[in-house]
């Protein structure tokens, strides 16, 4: 616009000044080696103006040509973007239908021109994984990594998710460790880490991420407590597998007081020690646990103990019965303990107290054994009949 105005001003000046310079046009000589150019000042000005007009016209023409090319390219690119957008929408519908082959085709056809090319390639990789095509899965992941440039987090998360789907647990564990290094509180990273650590029995690592899982609220408190229990039980299993009874006791000693006073863990620890034939340590854990808090799971372990120190168990049972006299389990457990010690009458009395609270086929059988030792065959036979009738009853 400024150039046109400039030309217009030159023309006006020519119109105004032309008559004024009439008769006084002057003389211009341009001399070269081979020829001379002679003209008036007015003629030179007119030629310069015409030359400027030609240059401006040429510039306008070239600009139009280049703009047309850019618009043409923009039109083609716009069509590809529109097509990619439509194909992405269609792919999402196919994903809901479970047609993974069509999902893969639609997402990758114009993926480079999609609004989020990385997302297209990642979804295509998961679709290829669903079809079991490992080559294309790897190909799409590599392409997504190229398009993502510096933001590799979505690509790495998808890669780990696919590895877990293929049961490549140790490869996924390696990927999870890298993800936790730069995204330690990312919800999906924590979910993948939980699964990878459980599958690879990395129970210590699982315990380490529980605080972050609590802060991100991806699990309820009940679920987190179950995870904690599971991880500690896993570590207990590993300690027993590696060091037997001594390994178990060393691991238990290294735990905090809170862990050692956890009832489910006390039960599990006692069971593991019994399996390792370390009844003495198991009995001590059972006694310590019951002194702090009454729990029937610990009571159920008492008949399995063979520590050679039944007096302490008997004393504890009598103390518990003073507080829980209506517990059939405590009476039955005392009866079993008396049977082991050969105290037949005390055993019979304990089983009678248990049966008075609730019928039980095992208590009938154990009391019958006590009657046999007391040389009371009729009473023993009666107990066995009642136990048999109880087992034949249809449960309501």
PDB file of C-alpha atoms in Angstrom, residues 87-97 103 106-107 123:
ATOM      1  CA  UNK A  87      -9.956 -41.402  11.306  1.00  0.00           C
ATOM      2  CA  UNK A  88      -8.936 -40.941  14.939  1.00  0.00           C
ATOM      3  CA  UNK A  89     -12.583 -40.560  15.966  1.00  0.00           C
ATOM      4  CA  UNK A  90     -13.514 -43.648  13.982  1.00  0.00           C
ATOM      5  CA  UNK A  91     -10.621 -45.559  15.594  1.00  0.00           C
ATOM      6  CA  UNK A  92     -11.878 -44.730  19.082  1.00  0.00           C
ATOM      7  CA  UNK A  93     -15.278 -46.180  18.176  1.00  0.00           C
ATOM      8  CA  UNK A  94     -13.605 -49.323  16.847  1.00  0.00           C
ATOM      9  CA  UNK A  95     -11.591 -49.504  20.059  1.00  0.00           C
ATOM     10  CA  UNK A  96     -14.833 -49.598  22.036  1.00  0.00           C
ATOM     11  CA  UNK A  97     -16.001 -52.417  19.743  1.00  0.00           C
ATOM     12  CA  UNK A 103      -8.100 -49.437  15.267  1.00  0.00           C
ATOM     13  CA  UNK A 106      -7.221 -45.968  11.252  1.00  0.00           C
ATOM     14  CA  UNK A 107      -4.809 -44.564  13.813  1.00  0.00           C
ATOM     15  CA  UNK A 123      -2.875 -46.422  20.904  1.00  0.00           C
TER      16      UNK A 123
END
